[in-house]
Amino acid sequence: MYPARWSRTSPPFRDELEAESMSGIALEDCCAIEISDGQYRILSATGEETAYSYTHRDGSVECSTLPEGEFDDLSALL
């Protein structure tokens, strides 16, 4: 859950993560993350949707895409 003060009028997700010194995951519409037994995988309705991992390091937030498909170790996201 995200803080109640976040809304459609707030700065973009990445800016909020940077301001709060947090990391996070963002999913495009029609994209999901499945978590099971310490593993995760990204699911996409058409194969064109993307999941993003935002990692807070040294005062800034780095963004990378998460590949769709096979299960991977959940600890890699934490």
PDB file of N, CA and C in Angstrom:
ATOM      1  N   MET A   1       0.845  -1.186   0.000  1.00  0.00           N
ATOM      2  CA  MET A   1       0.000   0.000   0.000  1.00  0.00           C
ATOM      3  C   MET A   1       0.878   1.231   0.000  1.00  0.00           C
ATOM      4  N   TYR A   2       0.435   2.271  -0.636  1.00  0.00           N
ATOM      5  CA  TYR A   2       1.201   3.495  -0.715  1.00  0.00           C
ATOM      6  C   TYR A   2       0.592   4.562   0.195  1.00  0.00           C
ATOM      7  N   PRO A   3       1.398   5.571   0.561  1.00  0.00           N
ATOM      8  CA  PRO A   3       0.877   6.614   1.445  1.00  0.00           C
ATOM      9  C   PRO A   3      -0.359   7.292   0.876  1.00  0.00           C
ATOM     10  N   ALA A   4      -1.293   7.646   1.744  1.00  0.00           N
ATOM     11  CA  ALA A   4      -2.566   8.238   1.320  1.00  0.00           C
ATOM     12  C   ALA A   4      -2.379   9.554   0.570  1.00  0.00           C
ATOM     13  N   ARG A   5      -1.267  10.245   0.817  1.00  0.00           N
ATOM     14  CA  ARG A   5      -1.076  11.547   0.148  1.00  0.00           C
ATOM     15  C   ARG A   5      -0.745  11.399  -1.338  1.00  0.00           C
ATOM     16  N   TRP A   6      -0.407  10.179  -1.793  1.00  0.00           N
ATOM     17  CA  TRP A   6      -0.136   9.959  -3.212  1.00  0.00           C
ATOM     18  C   TRP A   6      -1.460   9.936  -3.956  1.00  0.00           C
ATOM     19  N   SER A   7      -1.537  10.642  -5.043  1.00  0.00           N
ATOM     20  CA  SER A   7      -2.748  10.663  -5.843  1.00  0.00           C
ATOM     21  C   SER A   7      -2.371  10.931  -7.285  1.00  0.00           C
ATOM     22  N   ARG A   8      -3.370  11.037  -8.135  1.00  0.00           N
ATOM     23  CA  ARG A   8      -3.119  11.326  -9.557  1.00  0.00           C
ATOM     24  C   ARG A   8      -2.433  12.666  -9.741  1.00  0.00           C
ATOM     25  N   THR A   9      -2.589  13.575  -8.790  1.00  0.00           N
ATOM     26  CA  THR A   9      -1.984  14.895  -8.921  1.00  0.00           C
ATOM     27  C   THR A   9      -0.574  14.952  -8.346  1.00  0.00           C
ATOM     28  N   SER A  10      -0.091  13.858  -7.722  1.00  0.00           N
ATOM     29  CA  SER A  10       1.261  13.812  -7.174  1.00  0.00           C
ATOM     30  C   SER A  10       2.279  13.696  -8.300  1.00  0.00           C
ATOM     31  N   PRO A  11       3.556  13.996  -7.997  1.00  0.00           N
ATOM     32  CA  PRO A  11       4.606  13.788  -9.002  1.00  0.00           C
ATOM     33  C   PRO A  11       4.640  12.324  -9.431  1.00  0.00           C
ATOM     34  N   PRO A  12       5.322  12.024 -10.532  1.00  0.00           N
ATOM     35  CA  PRO A  12       5.396  10.639 -11.015  1.00  0.00           C
ATOM     36  C   PRO A  12       5.963   9.680  -9.967  1.00  0.00           C
ATOM     37  N   PHE A  13       5.654   8.417 -10.154  1.00  0.00           N
ATOM     38  CA  PHE A  13       6.041   7.349  -9.237  1.00  0.00           C
ATOM     39  C   PHE A  13       7.530   7.394  -8.885  1.00  0.00           C
ATOM     40  N   ARG A  14       8.376   7.534  -9.883  1.00  0.00           N
ATOM     41  CA  ARG A  14       9.825   7.557  -9.661  1.00  0.00           C
ATOM     42  C   ARG A  14      10.224   8.701  -8.734  1.00  0.00           C
ATOM     43  N   ASP A  15       9.648   9.869  -8.927  1.00  0.00           N
ATOM     44  CA  ASP A  15       9.964  11.016  -8.080  1.00  0.00           C
ATOM     45  C   ASP A  15       9.555  10.768  -6.635  1.00  0.00           C
ATOM     46  N   GLU A  16       8.410  10.124  -6.444  1.00  0.00           N
ATOM     47  CA  GLU A  16       7.952   9.808  -5.089  1.00  0.00           C
ATOM     48  C   GLU A  16       8.900   8.813  -4.423  1.00  0.00           C
ATOM     49  N   LEU A  17       9.341   7.812  -5.166  1.00  0.00           N
ATOM     50  CA  LEU A  17      10.274   6.841  -4.603  1.00  0.00           C
ATOM     51  C   LEU A  17      11.571   7.519  -4.193  1.00  0.00           C
ATOM     52  N   GLU A  18      12.058   8.416  -5.017  1.00  0.00           N
ATOM     53  CA  GLU A  18      13.297   9.125  -4.703  1.00  0.00           C
ATOM     54  C   GLU A  18      13.116  10.004  -3.467  1.00  0.00           C
ATOM     55  N   ALA A  19      12.015  10.717  -3.392  1.00  0.00           N
ATOM     56  CA  ALA A  19      11.748  11.597  -2.260  1.00  0.00           C
ATOM     57  C   ALA A  19      11.618  10.822  -0.953  1.00  0.00           C
ATOM     58  N   GLU A  20      11.079   9.617  -1.024  1.00  0.00           N
ATOM     59  CA  GLU A  20      10.852   8.791   0.169  1.00  0.00           C
ATOM     60  C   GLU A  20      11.996   7.806   0.424  1.00  0.00           C
ATOM     61  N   SER A  21      13.044   7.832  -0.419  1.00  0.00           N
ATOM     62  CA  SER A  21      14.172   6.895  -0.313  1.00  0.00           C
ATOM     63  C   SER A  21      13.690   5.451  -0.317  1.00  0.00           C
ATOM     64  N   MET A  22      12.822   5.152  -1.272  1.00  0.00           N
ATOM     65  CA  MET A  22      12.223   3.823  -1.373  1.00  0.00           C
ATOM     66  C   MET A  22      12.525   3.196  -2.732  1.00  0.00           C
ATOM     67  N   SER A  23      12.366   1.881  -2.808  1.00  0.00           N
ATOM     68  CA  SER A  23      12.412   1.147  -4.065  1.00  0.00           C
ATOM     69  C   SER A  23      10.998   0.670  -4.358  1.00  0.00           C
ATOM     70  N   GLY A  24      10.725   0.270  -5.610  1.00  0.00           N
ATOM     71  CA  GLY A  24       9.383  -0.194  -5.927  1.00  0.00           C
ATOM     72  C   GLY A  24       9.313  -0.897  -7.266  1.00  0.00           C
ATOM     73  N   ILE A  25       8.126  -1.396  -7.553  1.00  0.00           N
ATOM     74  CA  ILE A  25       7.848  -2.083  -8.814  1.00  0.00           C
ATOM     75  C   ILE A  25       6.644  -1.414  -9.450  1.00  0.00           C
ATOM     76  N   ALA A  26       6.718  -1.163 -10.742  1.00  0.00           N
ATOM     77  CA  ALA A  26       5.599  -0.586 -11.487  1.00  0.00           C
ATOM     78  C   ALA A  26       5.233  -1.539 -12.621  1.00  0.00           C
ATOM     79  N   LEU A  27       3.929  -1.712 -12.820  1.00  0.00           N
ATOM     80  CA  LEU A  27       3.437  -2.598 -13.869  1.00  0.00           C
ATOM     81  C   LEU A  27       2.551  -1.818 -14.826  1.00  0.00           C
ATOM     82  N   GLU A  28       2.766  -1.985 -16.120  1.00  0.00           N
ATOM     83  CA  GLU A  28       1.873  -1.385 -17.100  1.00  0.00           C
ATOM     84  C   GLU A  28       0.523  -2.093 -17.046  1.00  0.00           C
ATOM     85  N   ASP A  29      -0.512  -1.463 -17.607  1.00  0.00           N
ATOM     86  CA  ASP A  29      -1.823  -2.104 -17.702  1.00  0.00           C
ATOM     87  C   ASP A  29      -1.673  -3.458 -18.380  1.00  0.00           C
ATOM     88  N   CYS A  30      -2.478  -4.430 -17.949  1.00  0.00           N
ATOM     89  CA  CYS A  30      -2.486  -5.791 -18.510  1.00  0.00           C
ATOM     90  C   CYS A  30      -1.192  -6.543 -18.238  1.00  0.00           C
ATOM     91  N   CYS A  31      -0.503  -6.173 -17.167  1.00  0.00           N
ATOM     92  CA  CYS A  31       0.722  -6.843 -16.751  1.00  0.00           C
ATOM     93  C   CYS A  31       0.564  -7.192 -15.272  1.00  0.00           C
ATOM     94  N   ALA A  32       1.126  -8.323 -14.845  1.00  0.00           N
ATOM     95  CA  ALA A  32       0.985  -8.755 -13.459  1.00  0.00           C
ATOM     96  C   ALA A  32       2.281  -9.382 -12.968  1.00  0.00           C
ATOM     97  N   ILE A  33       2.397  -9.434 -11.645  1.00  0.00           N
ATOM     98  CA  ILE A  33       3.503 -10.156 -11.025  1.00  0.00           C
ATOM     99  C   ILE A  33       2.890 -11.293 -10.206  1.00  0.00           C
ATOM    100  N   GLU A  34       3.381 -12.506 -10.419  1.00  0.00           N
ATOM    101  CA  GLU A  34       2.935 -13.673  -9.666  1.00  0.00           C
ATOM    102  C   GLU A  34       4.035 -14.037  -8.674  1.00  0.00           C
ATOM    103  N   ILE A  35       3.670 -14.172  -7.408  1.00  0.00           N
ATOM    104  CA  ILE A  35       4.632 -14.517  -6.364  1.00  0.00           C
ATOM    105  C   ILE A  35       4.188 -15.823  -5.728  1.00  0.00           C
ATOM    106  N   SER A  36       5.128 -16.786  -5.665  1.00  0.00           N
ATOM    107  CA  SER A  36       4.821 -18.100  -5.106  1.00  0.00           C
ATOM    108  C   SER A  36       6.089 -18.730  -4.549  1.00  0.00           C
ATOM    109  N   ASP A  37       6.043 -19.127  -3.286  1.00  0.00           N
ATOM    110  CA  ASP A  37       7.150 -19.859  -2.653  1.00  0.00           C
ATOM    111  C   ASP A  37       8.510 -19.185  -2.833  1.00  0.00           C
ATOM    112  N   GLY A  38       8.584 -17.881  -2.587  1.00  0.00           N
ATOM    113  CA  GLY A  38       9.857 -17.170  -2.675  1.00  0.00           C
ATOM    114  C   GLY A  38      10.340 -16.923  -4.089  1.00  0.00           C
ATOM    115  N   GLN A  39       9.472 -17.145  -5.063  1.00  0.00           N
ATOM    116  CA  GLN A  39       9.800 -16.923  -6.473  1.00  0.00           C
ATOM    117  C   GLN A  39       8.795 -15.932  -7.065  1.00  0.00           C
ATOM    118  N   TYR A  40       9.184 -15.266  -8.142  1.00  0.00           N
ATOM    119  CA  TYR A  40       8.249 -14.376  -8.839  1.00  0.00           C
ATOM    120  C   TYR A  40       8.425 -14.537 -10.341  1.00  0.00           C
ATOM    121  N   ARG A  41       7.388 -14.152 -11.060  1.00  0.00           N
ATOM    122  CA  ARG A  41       7.495 -14.058 -12.513  1.00  0.00           C
ATOM    123  C   ARG A  41       6.546 -12.969 -12.983  1.00  0.00           C
ATOM    124  N   ILE A  42       6.873 -12.392 -14.125  1.00  0.00           N
ATOM    125  CA  ILE A  42       6.072 -11.345 -14.729  1.00  0.00           C
ATOM    126  C   ILE A  42       5.182 -11.974 -15.793  1.00  0.00           C
ATOM    127  N   LEU A  43       3.903 -11.602 -15.774  1.00  0.00           N
ATOM    128  CA  LEU A  43       2.935 -12.085 -16.751  1.00  0.00           C
ATOM    129  C   LEU A  43       2.408 -10.894 -17.549  1.00  0.00           C
ATOM    130  N   SER A  44       2.234 -11.085 -18.837  1.00  0.00           N
ATOM    131  CA  SER A  44       1.766 -10.030 -19.726  1.00  0.00           C
ATOM    132  C   SER A  44       0.659 -10.579 -20.613  1.00  0.00           C
ATOM    133  N   ALA A  45      -0.410  -9.809 -20.773  1.00  0.00           N
ATOM    134  CA  ALA A  45      -1.553 -10.276 -21.566  1.00  0.00           C
ATOM    135  C   ALA A  45      -1.189 -10.493 -23.033  1.00  0.00           C
ATOM    136  N   THR A  46      -0.418  -9.583 -23.615  1.00  0.00           N
ATOM    137  CA  THR A  46      -0.096  -9.695 -25.037  1.00  0.00           C
ATOM    138  C   THR A  46       1.389  -9.899 -25.304  1.00  0.00           C
ATOM    139  N   GLY A  47       2.210  -9.814 -24.264  1.00  0.00           N
ATOM    140  CA  GLY A  47       3.658  -9.921 -24.452  1.00  0.00           C
ATOM    141  C   GLY A  47       4.323  -8.591 -24.712  1.00  0.00           C
ATOM    142  N   GLU A  48       3.535  -7.523 -24.797  1.00  0.00           N
ATOM    143  CA  GLU A  48       4.092  -6.208 -25.072  1.00  0.00           C
ATOM    144  C   GLU A  48       4.108  -5.296 -23.846  1.00  0.00           C
ATOM    145  N   GLU A  49       3.426  -5.698 -22.766  1.00  0.00           N
ATOM    146  CA  GLU A  49       3.406  -4.898 -21.555  1.00  0.00           C
ATOM    147  C   GLU A  49       4.717  -5.105 -20.794  1.00  0.00           C
ATOM    148  N   THR A  50       5.080  -4.116 -19.977  1.00  0.00           N
ATOM    149  CA  THR A  50       6.366  -4.152 -19.294  1.00  0.00           C
ATOM    150  C   THR A  50       6.200  -3.947 -17.798  1.00  0.00           C
ATOM    151  N   ALA A  51       7.070  -4.604 -17.034  1.00  0.00           N
ATOM    152  CA  ALA A  51       7.184  -4.394 -15.592  1.00  0.00           C
ATOM    153  C   ALA A  51       8.532  -3.721 -15.346  1.00  0.00           C
ATOM    154  N   TYR A  52       8.558  -2.801 -14.389  1.00  0.00           N
ATOM    155  CA  TYR A  52       9.758  -2.036 -14.093  1.00  0.00           C
ATOM    156  C   TYR A  52      10.139  -2.187 -12.632  1.00  0.00           C
ATOM    157  N   SER A  53      11.418  -2.305 -12.369  1.00  0.00           N
ATOM    158  CA  SER A  53      11.948  -2.329 -11.009  1.00  0.00           C
ATOM    159  C   SER A  53      12.685  -1.020 -10.777  1.00  0.00           C
ATOM    160  N   TYR A  54      12.304  -0.319  -9.716  1.00  0.00           N
ATOM    161  CA  TYR A  54      12.957   0.926  -9.330  1.00  0.00           C
ATOM    162  C   TYR A  54      13.735   0.667  -8.052  1.00  0.00           C
ATOM    163  N   THR A  55      15.054   0.887  -8.100  1.00  0.00           N
ATOM    164  CA  THR A  55      15.921   0.613  -6.960  1.00  0.00           C
ATOM    165  C   THR A  55      16.547   1.905  -6.480  1.00  0.00           C
ATOM    166  N   HIS A  56      16.371   2.208  -5.192  1.00  0.00           N
ATOM    167  CA  HIS A  56      16.944   3.419  -4.612  1.00  0.00           C
ATOM    168  C   HIS A  56      18.378   3.128  -4.181  1.00  0.00           C
ATOM    169  N   ARG A  57      19.329   3.870  -4.774  1.00  0.00           N
ATOM    170  CA  ARG A  57      20.750   3.716  -4.447  1.00  0.00           C
ATOM    171  C   ARG A  57      21.419   5.080  -4.445  1.00  0.00           C
ATOM    172  N   ASP A  58      22.181   5.340  -3.410  1.00  0.00           N
ATOM    173  CA  ASP A  58      23.004   6.557  -3.336  1.00  0.00           C
ATOM    174  C   ASP A  58      22.222   7.829  -3.650  1.00  0.00           C
ATOM    175  N   GLY A  59      21.012   7.942  -3.124  1.00  0.00           N
ATOM    176  CA  GLY A  59      20.229   9.157  -3.274  1.00  0.00           C
ATOM    177  C   GLY A  59      19.463   9.301  -4.570  1.00  0.00           C
ATOM    178  N   SER A  60      19.532   8.308  -5.448  1.00  0.00           N
ATOM    179  CA  SER A  60      18.758   8.378  -6.691  1.00  0.00           C
ATOM    180  C   SER A  60      18.081   7.028  -6.938  1.00  0.00           C
ATOM    181  N   VAL A  61      17.190   7.024  -7.912  1.00  0.00           N
ATOM    182  CA  VAL A  61      16.436   5.814  -8.230  1.00  0.00           C
ATOM    183  C   VAL A  61      16.831   5.332  -9.621  1.00  0.00           C
ATOM    184  N   GLU A  62      17.249   4.062  -9.698  1.00  0.00           N
ATOM    185  CA  GLU A  62      17.604   3.451 -10.975  1.00  0.00           C
ATOM    186  C   GLU A  62      16.440   2.587 -11.445  1.00  0.00           C
ATOM    187  N   CYS A  63      16.156   2.630 -12.737  1.00  0.00           N
ATOM    188  CA  CYS A  63      15.046   1.875 -13.304  1.00  0.00           C
ATOM    189  C   CYS A  63      15.573   0.790 -14.242  1.00  0.00           C
ATOM    190  N   SER A  64      14.996  -0.396 -14.125  1.00  0.00           N
ATOM    191  CA  SER A  64      15.316  -1.472 -15.055  1.00  0.00           C
ATOM    192  C   SER A  64      14.026  -2.227 -15.362  1.00  0.00           C
ATOM    193  N   THR A  65      14.004  -2.916 -16.490  1.00  0.00           N
ATOM    194  CA  THR A  65      12.824  -3.706 -16.837  1.00  0.00           C
ATOM    195  C   THR A  65      12.971  -5.110 -16.271  1.00  0.00           C
ATOM    196  N   LEU A  66      11.834  -5.707 -15.954  1.00  0.00           N
ATOM    197  CA  LEU A  66      11.806  -7.076 -15.460  1.00  0.00           C
ATOM    198  C   LEU A  66      11.319  -7.976 -16.588  1.00  0.00           C
ATOM    199  N   PRO A  67      12.084  -9.007 -16.937  1.00  0.00           N
ATOM    200  CA  PRO A  67      11.693  -9.858 -18.054  1.00  0.00           C
ATOM    201  C   PRO A  67      10.470 -10.711 -17.727  1.00  0.00           C
ATOM    202  N   GLU A  68       9.668 -10.942 -18.724  1.00  0.00           N
ATOM    203  CA  GLU A  68       8.490 -11.798 -18.593  1.00  0.00           C
ATOM    204  C   GLU A  68       8.917 -13.252 -18.725  1.00  0.00           C
ATOM    205  N   GLY A  69       8.184 -14.140 -18.048  1.00  0.00           N
ATOM    206  CA  GLY A  69       8.418 -15.560 -18.294  1.00  0.00           C
ATOM    207  C   GLY A  69       8.669 -16.388 -17.070  1.00  0.00           C
ATOM    208  N   GLU A  70       9.855 -16.937 -16.981  1.00  0.00           N
ATOM    209  CA  GLU A  70      10.193 -17.925 -15.962  1.00  0.00           C
ATOM    210  C   GLU A  70      10.255 -17.321 -14.563  1.00  0.00           C
ATOM    211  N   PHE A  71      10.027 -18.184 -13.567  1.00  0.00           N
ATOM    212  CA  PHE A  71      10.158 -17.767 -12.176  1.00  0.00           C
ATOM    213  C   PHE A  71      11.608 -17.422 -11.871  1.00  0.00           C
ATOM    214  N   ASP A  72      11.795 -16.406 -10.993  1.00  0.00           N
ATOM    215  CA  ASP A  72      13.113 -15.993 -10.542  1.00  0.00           C
ATOM    216  C   ASP A  72      13.039 -15.800  -9.033  1.00  0.00           C
ATOM    217  N   ASP A  73      14.176 -15.741  -8.381  1.00  0.00           N
ATOM    218  CA  ASP A  73      14.229 -15.609  -6.925  1.00  0.00           C
ATOM    219  C   ASP A  73      13.719 -14.236  -6.490  1.00  0.00           C
ATOM    220  N   LEU A  74      12.737 -14.227  -5.601  1.00  0.00           N
ATOM    221  CA  LEU A  74      12.123 -12.994  -5.123  1.00  0.00           C
ATOM    222  C   LEU A  74      13.135 -12.096  -4.419  1.00  0.00           C
ATOM    223  N   SER A  75      14.131 -12.660  -3.776  1.00  0.00           N
ATOM    224  CA  SER A  75      15.128 -11.855  -3.064  1.00  0.00           C
ATOM    225  C   SER A  75      15.881 -10.916  -4.011  1.00  0.00           C
ATOM    226  N   ALA A  76      15.903 -11.213  -5.302  1.00  0.00           N
ATOM    227  CA  ALA A  76      16.548 -10.333  -6.286  1.00  0.00           C
ATOM    228  C   ALA A  76      15.834  -8.991  -6.382  1.00  0.00           C
ATOM    229  N   LEU A  77      14.550  -8.939  -6.015  1.00  0.00           N
ATOM    230  CA  LEU A  77      13.786  -7.687  -6.070  1.00  0.00           C
ATOM    231  C   LEU A  77      13.857  -6.897  -4.785  1.00  0.00           C
ATOM    232  N   LEU A  78      14.277  -7.525  -3.708  1.00  0.00           N
ATOM    233  CA  LEU A  78      14.247  -6.885  -2.390  1.00  0.00           C
ATOM    234  C   LEU A  78      15.528  -6.203  -2.038  1.00  0.00           C
TER     235      LEU A  78
END
